[in-house]
Short mmCIF file of C-alpha atoms and ligand atoms in Angstrom, two decimals:
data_model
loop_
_atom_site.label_atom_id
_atom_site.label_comp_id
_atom_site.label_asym_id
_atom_site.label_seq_id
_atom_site.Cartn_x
_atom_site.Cartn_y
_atom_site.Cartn_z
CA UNK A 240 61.93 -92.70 -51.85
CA UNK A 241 63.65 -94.62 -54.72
CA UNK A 242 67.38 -93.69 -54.70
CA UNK A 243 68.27 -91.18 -57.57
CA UNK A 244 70.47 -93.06 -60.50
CA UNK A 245 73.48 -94.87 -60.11
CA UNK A 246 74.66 -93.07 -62.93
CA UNK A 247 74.91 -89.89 -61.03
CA UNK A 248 76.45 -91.63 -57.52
CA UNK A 249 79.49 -92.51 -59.66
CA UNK A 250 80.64 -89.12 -60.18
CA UNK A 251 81.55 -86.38 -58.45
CA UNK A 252 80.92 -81.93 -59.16
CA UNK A 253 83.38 -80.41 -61.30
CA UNK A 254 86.71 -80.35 -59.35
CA UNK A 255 87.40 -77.53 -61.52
CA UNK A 256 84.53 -75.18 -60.87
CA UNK A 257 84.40 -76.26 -57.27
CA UNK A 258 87.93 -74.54 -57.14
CA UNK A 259 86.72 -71.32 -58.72
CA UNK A 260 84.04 -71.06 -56.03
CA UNK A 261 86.65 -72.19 -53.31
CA UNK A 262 88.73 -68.84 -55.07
CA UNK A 263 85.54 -66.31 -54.85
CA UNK A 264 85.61 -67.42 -50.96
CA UNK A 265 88.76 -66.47 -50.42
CA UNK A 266 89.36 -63.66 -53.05
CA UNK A 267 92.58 -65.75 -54.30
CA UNK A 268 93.80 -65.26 -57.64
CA UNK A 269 91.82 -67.60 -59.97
CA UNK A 270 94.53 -69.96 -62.07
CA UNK A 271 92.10 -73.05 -61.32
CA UNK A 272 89.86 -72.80 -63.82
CA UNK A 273 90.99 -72.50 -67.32
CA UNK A 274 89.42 -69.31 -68.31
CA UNK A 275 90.80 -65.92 -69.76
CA UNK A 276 90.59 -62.65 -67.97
CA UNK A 277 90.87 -60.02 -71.15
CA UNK A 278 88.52 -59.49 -73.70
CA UNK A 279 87.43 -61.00 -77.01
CA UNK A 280 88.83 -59.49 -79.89
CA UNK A 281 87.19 -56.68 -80.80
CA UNK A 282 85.53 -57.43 -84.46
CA UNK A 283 83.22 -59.99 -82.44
CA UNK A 284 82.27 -57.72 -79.57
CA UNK A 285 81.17 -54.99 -82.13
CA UNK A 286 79.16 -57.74 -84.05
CA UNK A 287 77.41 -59.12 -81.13
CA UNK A 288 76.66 -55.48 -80.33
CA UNK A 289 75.29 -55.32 -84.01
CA UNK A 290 73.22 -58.49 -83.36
CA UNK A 291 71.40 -57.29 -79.93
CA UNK A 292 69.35 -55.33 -82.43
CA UNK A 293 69.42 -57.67 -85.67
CA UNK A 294 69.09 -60.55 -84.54
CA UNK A 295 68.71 -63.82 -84.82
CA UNK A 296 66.67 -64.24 -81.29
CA UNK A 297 65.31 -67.38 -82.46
CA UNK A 298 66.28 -71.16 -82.84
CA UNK A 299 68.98 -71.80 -85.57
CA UNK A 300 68.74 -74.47 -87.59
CA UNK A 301 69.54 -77.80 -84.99
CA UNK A 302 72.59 -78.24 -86.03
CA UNK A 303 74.19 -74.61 -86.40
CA UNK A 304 73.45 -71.73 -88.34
CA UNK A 305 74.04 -72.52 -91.70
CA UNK A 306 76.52 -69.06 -92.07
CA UNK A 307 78.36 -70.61 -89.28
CA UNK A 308 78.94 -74.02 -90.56
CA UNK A 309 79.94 -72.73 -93.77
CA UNK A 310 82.70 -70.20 -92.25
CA UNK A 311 84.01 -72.99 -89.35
CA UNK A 312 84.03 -75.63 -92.78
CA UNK A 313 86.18 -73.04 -94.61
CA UNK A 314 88.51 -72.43 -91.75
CA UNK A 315 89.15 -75.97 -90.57
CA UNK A 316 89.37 -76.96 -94.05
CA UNK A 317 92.68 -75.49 -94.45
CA UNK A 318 93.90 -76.46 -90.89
CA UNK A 319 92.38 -80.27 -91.26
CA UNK A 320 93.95 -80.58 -94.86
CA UNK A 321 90.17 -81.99 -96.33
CA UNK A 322 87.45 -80.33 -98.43
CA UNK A 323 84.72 -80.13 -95.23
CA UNK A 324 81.27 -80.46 -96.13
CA UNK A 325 78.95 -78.01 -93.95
CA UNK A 326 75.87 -79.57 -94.82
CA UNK A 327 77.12 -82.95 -93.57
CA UNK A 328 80.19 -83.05 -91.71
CA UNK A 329 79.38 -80.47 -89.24
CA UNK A 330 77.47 -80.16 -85.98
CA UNK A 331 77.52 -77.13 -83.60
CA UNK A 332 77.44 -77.67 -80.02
CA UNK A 333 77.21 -75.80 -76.43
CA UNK A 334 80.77 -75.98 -76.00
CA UNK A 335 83.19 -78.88 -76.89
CA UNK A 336 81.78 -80.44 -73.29
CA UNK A 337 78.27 -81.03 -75.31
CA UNK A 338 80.27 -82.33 -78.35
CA UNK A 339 82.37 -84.88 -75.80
CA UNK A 340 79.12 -85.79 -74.63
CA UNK A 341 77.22 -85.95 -77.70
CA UNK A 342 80.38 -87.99 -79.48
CA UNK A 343 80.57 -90.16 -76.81
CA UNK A 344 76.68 -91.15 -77.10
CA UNK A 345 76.83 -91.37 -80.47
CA UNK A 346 79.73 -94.22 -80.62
CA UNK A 347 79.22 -95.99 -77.18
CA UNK A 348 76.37 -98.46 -76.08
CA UNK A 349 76.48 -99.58 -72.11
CA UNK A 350 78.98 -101.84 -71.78
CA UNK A 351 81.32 -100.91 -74.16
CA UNK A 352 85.30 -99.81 -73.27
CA UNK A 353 86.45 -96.37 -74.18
CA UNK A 354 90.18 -95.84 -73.68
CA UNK A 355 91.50 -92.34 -72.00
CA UNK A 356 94.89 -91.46 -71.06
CA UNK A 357 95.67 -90.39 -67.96
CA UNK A 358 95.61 -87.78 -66.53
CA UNK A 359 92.45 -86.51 -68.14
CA UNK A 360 90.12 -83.52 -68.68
CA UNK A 361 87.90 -84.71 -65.99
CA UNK A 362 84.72 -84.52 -67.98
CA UNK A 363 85.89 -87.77 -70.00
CA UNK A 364 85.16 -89.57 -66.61
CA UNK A 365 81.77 -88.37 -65.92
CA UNK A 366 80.61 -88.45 -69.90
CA UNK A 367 81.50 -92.58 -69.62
CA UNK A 368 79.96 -93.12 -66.99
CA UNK A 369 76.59 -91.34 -68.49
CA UNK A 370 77.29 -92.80 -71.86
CA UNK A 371 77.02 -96.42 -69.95
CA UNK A 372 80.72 -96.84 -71.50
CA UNK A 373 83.58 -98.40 -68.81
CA UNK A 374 86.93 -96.21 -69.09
CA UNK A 375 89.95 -98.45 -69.83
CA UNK A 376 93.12 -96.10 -68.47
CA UNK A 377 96.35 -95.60 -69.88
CA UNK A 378 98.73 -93.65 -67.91
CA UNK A 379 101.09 -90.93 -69.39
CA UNK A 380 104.57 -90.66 -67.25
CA UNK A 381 105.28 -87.61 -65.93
CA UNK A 382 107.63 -85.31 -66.19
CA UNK A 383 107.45 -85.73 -70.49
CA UNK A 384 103.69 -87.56 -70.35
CA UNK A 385 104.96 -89.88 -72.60
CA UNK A 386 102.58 -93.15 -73.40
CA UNK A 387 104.41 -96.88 -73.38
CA UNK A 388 102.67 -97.98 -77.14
CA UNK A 389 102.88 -101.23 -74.94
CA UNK A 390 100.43 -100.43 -72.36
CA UNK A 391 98.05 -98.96 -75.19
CA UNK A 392 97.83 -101.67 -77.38
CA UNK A 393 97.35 -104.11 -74.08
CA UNK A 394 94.15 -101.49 -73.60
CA UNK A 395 93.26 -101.80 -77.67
CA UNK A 396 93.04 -105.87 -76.89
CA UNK A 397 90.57 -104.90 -74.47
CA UNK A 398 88.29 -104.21 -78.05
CA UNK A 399 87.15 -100.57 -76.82
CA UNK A 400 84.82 -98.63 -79.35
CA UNK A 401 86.91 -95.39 -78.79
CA UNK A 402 89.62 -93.64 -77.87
CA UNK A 403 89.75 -90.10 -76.10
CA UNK A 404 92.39 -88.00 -77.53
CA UNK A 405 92.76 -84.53 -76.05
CA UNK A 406 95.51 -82.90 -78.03
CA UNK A 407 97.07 -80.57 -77.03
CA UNK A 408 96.46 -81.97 -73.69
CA UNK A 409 94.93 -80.62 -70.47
CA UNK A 410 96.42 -80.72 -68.06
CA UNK A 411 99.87 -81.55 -68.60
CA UNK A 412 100.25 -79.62 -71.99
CA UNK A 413 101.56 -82.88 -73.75
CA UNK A 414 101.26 -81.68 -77.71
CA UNK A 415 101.02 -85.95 -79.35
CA UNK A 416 104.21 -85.86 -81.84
CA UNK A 417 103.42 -87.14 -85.06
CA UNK A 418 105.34 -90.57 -84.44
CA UNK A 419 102.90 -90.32 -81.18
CA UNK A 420 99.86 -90.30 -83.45
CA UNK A 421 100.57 -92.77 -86.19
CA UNK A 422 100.92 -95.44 -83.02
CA UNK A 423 97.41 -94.28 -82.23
CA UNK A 424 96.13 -94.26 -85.31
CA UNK A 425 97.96 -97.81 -86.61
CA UNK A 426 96.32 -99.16 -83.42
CA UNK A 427 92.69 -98.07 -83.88
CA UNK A 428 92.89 -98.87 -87.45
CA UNK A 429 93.94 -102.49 -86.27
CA UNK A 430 91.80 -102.54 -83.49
CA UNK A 431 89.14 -100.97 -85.57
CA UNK A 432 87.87 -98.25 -83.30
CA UNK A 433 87.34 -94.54 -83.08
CA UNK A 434 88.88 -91.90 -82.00
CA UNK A 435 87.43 -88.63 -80.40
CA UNK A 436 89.46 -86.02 -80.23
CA UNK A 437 88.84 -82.42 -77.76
CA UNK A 438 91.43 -80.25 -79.85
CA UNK A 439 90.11 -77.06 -77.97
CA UNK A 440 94.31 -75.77 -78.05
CA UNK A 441 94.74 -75.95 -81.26
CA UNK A 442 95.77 -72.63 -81.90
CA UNK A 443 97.47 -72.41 -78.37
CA UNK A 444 100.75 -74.85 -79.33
CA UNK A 445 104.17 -73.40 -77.97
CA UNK A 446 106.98 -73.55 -81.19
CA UNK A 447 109.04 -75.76 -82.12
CA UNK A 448 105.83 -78.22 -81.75
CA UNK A 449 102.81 -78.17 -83.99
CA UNK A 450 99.60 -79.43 -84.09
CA UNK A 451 98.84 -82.24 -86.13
CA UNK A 452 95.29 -83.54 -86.25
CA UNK A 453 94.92 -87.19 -86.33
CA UNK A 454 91.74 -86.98 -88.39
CA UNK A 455 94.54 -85.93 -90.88
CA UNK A 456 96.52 -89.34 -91.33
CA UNK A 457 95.95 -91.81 -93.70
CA UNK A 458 92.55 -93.83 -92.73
CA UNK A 459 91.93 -91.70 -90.15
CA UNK A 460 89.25 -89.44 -91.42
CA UNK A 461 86.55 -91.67 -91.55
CA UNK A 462 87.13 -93.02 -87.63
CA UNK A 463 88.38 -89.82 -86.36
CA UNK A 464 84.93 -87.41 -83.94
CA UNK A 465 87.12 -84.02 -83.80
CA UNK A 466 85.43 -81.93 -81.06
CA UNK A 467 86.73 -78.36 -80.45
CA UNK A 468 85.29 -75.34 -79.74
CA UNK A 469 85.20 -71.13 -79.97
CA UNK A 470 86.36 -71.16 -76.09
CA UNK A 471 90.02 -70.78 -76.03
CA UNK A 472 90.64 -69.54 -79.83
CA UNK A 473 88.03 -65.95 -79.21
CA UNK A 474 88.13 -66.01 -75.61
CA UNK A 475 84.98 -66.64 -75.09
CA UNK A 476 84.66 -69.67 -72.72
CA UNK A 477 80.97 -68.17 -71.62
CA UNK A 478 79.23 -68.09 -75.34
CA UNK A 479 79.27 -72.03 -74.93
CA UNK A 480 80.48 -72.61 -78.57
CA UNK A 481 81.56 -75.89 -79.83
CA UNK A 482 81.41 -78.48 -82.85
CA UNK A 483 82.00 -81.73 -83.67
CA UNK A 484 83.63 -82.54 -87.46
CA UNK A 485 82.97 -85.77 -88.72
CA UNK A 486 82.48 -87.48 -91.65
CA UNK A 487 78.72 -87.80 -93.00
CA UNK A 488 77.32 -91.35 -91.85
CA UNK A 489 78.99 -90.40 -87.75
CA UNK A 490 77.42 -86.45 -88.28
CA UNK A 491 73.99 -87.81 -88.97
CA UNK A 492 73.70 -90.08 -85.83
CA UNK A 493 75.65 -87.08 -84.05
CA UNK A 494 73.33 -84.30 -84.76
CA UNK A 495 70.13 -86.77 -83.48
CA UNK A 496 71.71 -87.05 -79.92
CA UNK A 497 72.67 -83.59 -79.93
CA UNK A 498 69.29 -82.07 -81.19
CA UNK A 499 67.71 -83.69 -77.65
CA UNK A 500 70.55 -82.45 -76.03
CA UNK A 501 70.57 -78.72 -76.33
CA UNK A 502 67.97 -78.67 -79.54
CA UNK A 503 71.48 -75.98 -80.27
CA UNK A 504 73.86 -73.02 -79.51
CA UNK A 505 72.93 -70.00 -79.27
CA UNK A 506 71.50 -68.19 -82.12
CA UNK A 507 72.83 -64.69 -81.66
CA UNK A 508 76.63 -66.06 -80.31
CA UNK A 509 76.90 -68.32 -83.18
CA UNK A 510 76.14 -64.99 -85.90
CA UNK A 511 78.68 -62.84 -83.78
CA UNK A 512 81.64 -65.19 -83.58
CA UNK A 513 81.18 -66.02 -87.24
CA UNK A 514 83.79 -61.93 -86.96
CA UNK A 515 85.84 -64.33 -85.10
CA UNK A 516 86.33 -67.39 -87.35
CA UNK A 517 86.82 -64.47 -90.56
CA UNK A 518 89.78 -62.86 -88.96
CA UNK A 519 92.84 -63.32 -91.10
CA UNK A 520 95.80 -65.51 -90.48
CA UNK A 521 97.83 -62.98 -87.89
CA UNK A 522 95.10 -63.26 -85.67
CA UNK A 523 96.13 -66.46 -84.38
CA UNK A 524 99.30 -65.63 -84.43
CA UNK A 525 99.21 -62.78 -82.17
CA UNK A 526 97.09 -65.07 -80.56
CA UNK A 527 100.11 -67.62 -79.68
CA UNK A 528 103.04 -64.84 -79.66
CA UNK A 529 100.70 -63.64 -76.37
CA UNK A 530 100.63 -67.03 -75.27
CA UNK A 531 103.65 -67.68 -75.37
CA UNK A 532 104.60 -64.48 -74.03
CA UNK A 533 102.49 -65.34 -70.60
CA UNK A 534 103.77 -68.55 -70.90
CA UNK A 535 107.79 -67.52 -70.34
CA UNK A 536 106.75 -65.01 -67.96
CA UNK A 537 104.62 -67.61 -65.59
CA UNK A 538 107.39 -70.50 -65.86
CA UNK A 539 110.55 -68.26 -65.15
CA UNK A 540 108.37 -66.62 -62.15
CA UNK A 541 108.26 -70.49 -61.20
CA UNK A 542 111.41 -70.70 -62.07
CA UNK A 543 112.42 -67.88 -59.69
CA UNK A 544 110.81 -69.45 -56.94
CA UNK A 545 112.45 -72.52 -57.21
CA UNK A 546 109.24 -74.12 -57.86
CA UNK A 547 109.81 -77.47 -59.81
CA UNK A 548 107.30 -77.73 -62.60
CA UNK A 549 106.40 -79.34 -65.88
CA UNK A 550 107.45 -77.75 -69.57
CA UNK A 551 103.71 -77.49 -71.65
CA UNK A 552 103.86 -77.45 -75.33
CA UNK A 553 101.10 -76.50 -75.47
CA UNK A 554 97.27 -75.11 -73.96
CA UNK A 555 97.33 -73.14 -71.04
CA UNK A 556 98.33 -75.15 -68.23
CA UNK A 557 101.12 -76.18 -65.94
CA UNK A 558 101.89 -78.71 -63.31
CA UNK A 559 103.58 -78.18 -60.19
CA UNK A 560 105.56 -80.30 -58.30
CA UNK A 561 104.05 -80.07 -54.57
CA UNK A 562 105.54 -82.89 -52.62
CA UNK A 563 108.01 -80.86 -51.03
CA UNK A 564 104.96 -79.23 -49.05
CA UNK A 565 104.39 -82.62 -46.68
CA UNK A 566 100.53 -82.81 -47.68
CA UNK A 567 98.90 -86.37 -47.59
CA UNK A 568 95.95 -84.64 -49.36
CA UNK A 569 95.95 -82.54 -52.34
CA UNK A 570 92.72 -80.88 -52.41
CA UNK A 571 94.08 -79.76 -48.87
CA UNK A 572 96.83 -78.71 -50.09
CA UNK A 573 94.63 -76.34 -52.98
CA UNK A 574 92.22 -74.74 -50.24
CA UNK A 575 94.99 -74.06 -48.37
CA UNK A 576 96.67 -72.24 -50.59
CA UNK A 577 93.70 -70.23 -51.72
CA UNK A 578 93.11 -69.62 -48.21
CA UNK A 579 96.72 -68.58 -47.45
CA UNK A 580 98.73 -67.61 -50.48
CA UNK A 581 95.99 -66.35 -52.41
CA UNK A 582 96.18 -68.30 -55.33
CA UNK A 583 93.95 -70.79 -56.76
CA UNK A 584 95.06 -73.97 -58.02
CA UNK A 585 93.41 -77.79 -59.35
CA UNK A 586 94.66 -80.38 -57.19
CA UNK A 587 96.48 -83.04 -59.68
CA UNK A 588 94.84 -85.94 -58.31
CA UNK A 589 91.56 -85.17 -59.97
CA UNK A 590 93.25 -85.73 -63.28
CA UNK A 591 95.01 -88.83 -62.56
CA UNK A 592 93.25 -92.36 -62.17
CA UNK A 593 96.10 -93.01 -60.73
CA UNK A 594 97.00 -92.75 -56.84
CA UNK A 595 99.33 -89.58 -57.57
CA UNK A 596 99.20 -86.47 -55.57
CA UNK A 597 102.44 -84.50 -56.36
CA UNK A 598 100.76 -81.97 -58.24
CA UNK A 599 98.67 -78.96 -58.41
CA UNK A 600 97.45 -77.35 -61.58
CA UNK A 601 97.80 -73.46 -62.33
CA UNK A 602 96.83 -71.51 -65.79
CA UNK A 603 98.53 -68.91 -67.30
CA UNK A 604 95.27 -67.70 -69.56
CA UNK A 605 95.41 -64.12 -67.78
CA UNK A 606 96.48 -60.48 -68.35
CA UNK A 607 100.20 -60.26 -67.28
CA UNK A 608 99.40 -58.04 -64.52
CA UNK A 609 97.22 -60.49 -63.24
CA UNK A 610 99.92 -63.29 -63.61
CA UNK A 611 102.73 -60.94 -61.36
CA UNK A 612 100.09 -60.94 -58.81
CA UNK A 613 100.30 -64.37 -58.69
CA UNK A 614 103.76 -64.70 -58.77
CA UNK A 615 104.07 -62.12 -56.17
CA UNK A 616 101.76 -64.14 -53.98
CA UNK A 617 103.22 -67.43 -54.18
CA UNK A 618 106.63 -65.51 -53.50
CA UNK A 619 105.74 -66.97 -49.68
CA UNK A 620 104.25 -70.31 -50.99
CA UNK A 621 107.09 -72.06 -49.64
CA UNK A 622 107.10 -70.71 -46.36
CA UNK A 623 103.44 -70.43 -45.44
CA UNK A 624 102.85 -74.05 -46.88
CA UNK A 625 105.62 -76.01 -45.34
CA UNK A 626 103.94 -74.78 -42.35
CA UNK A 627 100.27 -75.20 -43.05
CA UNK A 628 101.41 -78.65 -44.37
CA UNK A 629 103.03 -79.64 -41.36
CA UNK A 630 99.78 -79.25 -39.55
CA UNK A 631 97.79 -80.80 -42.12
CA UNK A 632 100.05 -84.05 -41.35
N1 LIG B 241 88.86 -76.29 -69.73
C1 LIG B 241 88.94 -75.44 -68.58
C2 LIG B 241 89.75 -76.10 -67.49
O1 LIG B 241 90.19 -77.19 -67.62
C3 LIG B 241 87.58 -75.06 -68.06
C4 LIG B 241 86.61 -76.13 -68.16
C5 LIG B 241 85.24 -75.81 -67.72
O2 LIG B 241 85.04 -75.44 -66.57
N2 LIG B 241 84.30 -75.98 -68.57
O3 LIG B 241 89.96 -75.50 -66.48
#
């Protein structure tokens, strides 16, 4: 037989959703993958309700339902600070994974660099490697994940097409100042390259930060391929939900690669969310007051423990410092402690292109009981670990 593509041999299964198997198998609390456990809010469960019986069952238009485009251009108008055009600057996606995808196919030939900082969401990986594109790393430091503008404009010499911006960032929770982005931006205006940007936490970013888009500095809306997505704003990680915002000329080339993608979201999820992207202003922020609610909860729990951990700004996520525990491996480390604690966690490594295994990833996107559960677990994390990762040598 002829081997199966290179392509594919260069990248591993979902780290992520391996873990949330690995947590079914061992009924441990699920805090590896990134997904809520409470329900939508309720104006878009009684419209998809509505929509079982009204429809639309059938193919929207390729690119997203024109209702749809014309409510997401209206709210990310306001947010983006530019007049969005539906009919051109706007394609809808499954999920902002299909619009990384479809972005990065759209800007990168084989061959060419894209720049990601790491760590990473670890789809950037895989969607260069399918895109052809060679990743060019730049590392943020822990504890603060702060970038060296050094080290990223040695990476801009390299003459990359793109940059990956994930902001706020998964996992460490980095939210990019806006001193942070105008070094980005300066540098891909003088390096003359794009940037994508997965902005999936907007809405989730912990005061006294803010979000500022990039696509929003001067010369940046005409290089900047925002992705985001319905996911994390609604709660609805399943409906598969996403969009890329671009200006005209980058839209048209995007929607081609997309419409072979997917041919396009889901008809009847795209006509119930449009309740979500209506709701007023104090949806989003009862939306972060919750947030940030499970957020202090979680970290003083940690805190409690005496487990040494990260500070996110923003998104859902939090690192935590392991190397007390005496594992050489951390996806060891992360069965174990869905095996033993209870609790399931991403090992850091998978993030990191660097050789760094002093962390484990846990969310915080669950209902507070759930979240005392897991605190009340990994009450004997020290104990049952330091033993287990004696063993484990
Ligand atoms: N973004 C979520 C995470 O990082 C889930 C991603 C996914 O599985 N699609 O855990």
């Amino acid at each position: 037989m002829y081997p199966l593509s290179k392509k594919t041999a260069r990248f591993s299964d979902s780290v992520i959703r391996r873990m949330t198997r690995i947590c079914m198998k061992h009924g441990a609390v699920n805090l590896s993958q990134g997904f809520p456990d409470f329900d939508p809010p309720r104006a878009i469960l009684d419209r998809l309700a509505e929509v079982a019986y009204s429809g639309p069952h059938q193919y929207a238009v390729t690119w997203g339902a024109r209702n749809f485009r014309e409510a997401l251009a209206e709210k990310q108008s306001r947010l983006m600070g530019r007049a969005i055009d539906p009919e051109t600057e706007i394609v809808v996606t499954c999920g902002s994974t299909e619009a990384m995808m479809a972005a990065m196919l759209t800007v990168a030939d084989p061959g060419d660099k894209v720049i990601i900082f790491s760590p990473f969401y670890e789809n950037y990986g895989a969607d260069a490697i399918l895109s052809g594109a060679e990743s060019v790393y730049v590392p943020l430091h822990p504890p603060d994940y702060h970038f060296n503008p050094d080290e990223l404009e040695e990476a801009f010499k390299k003459r990359p097409k793109a940059l990956v911006l994930c902001n706020p960032s998964n996992p460490s929770g980095k939210v990019f100042t806006l001193e942070e982005l105008g070094v980005i931006a300066d540098l891909a205006q003088k390096y003359d390259a794009y940037v994508i940007t997965d902005e999936v936490y907007e809405h989730i970013v912990y005061a006294p930060h803010r979000h500022v888009y990039i696509s929003s500095l001067p010369g940046m809306a005409g290089r900047t391929i925002s992705c985001s997505s319905l996911s994390k704003t609604y709660s609805i990680t399943g409906w598969r939900l996403g969009y890329i915002i671009a200006s005209p000329e980058i839209i048209d080339a995007a929607r081609k690669v997309h419409d072979f993608l997917t041919v396009g979201a889901a008809a009847p999820l795209m006509e119930a969310a449009l309740a979500g992207l209506r709701l007023p202003d104090a949806y989003y922020n009862e939306l972060l007051a919750n947030y940030t609610e499970k957020r202090d909860i979680f970290l003083k729990g940690l805190d409690d423990l005496r487990i040494r951990h990260n500070d996110p700004a923003g998104a859902y996520y939090v690192m935590l410092d392991v190397s007390e525990f005496g594992y050489a491996d951390d996806y060891v480390l992360c069965e174990d402690l869905a095996r033993i604690v209870g609790v399931g966690a991403v090992p850091g490594s998978s993030f990191f292109r660097e050789d760094v295994r002093d962390f484990i990833r846990l969310h915080f996107a669950k209902k507070t009981e759930t979240l005392f559960e897991a605190l009340n677990r990994l009450e004997h994390m020290r104990s049952k670990m330091l033993r287990a990762g004696r063993k484990s040598g």
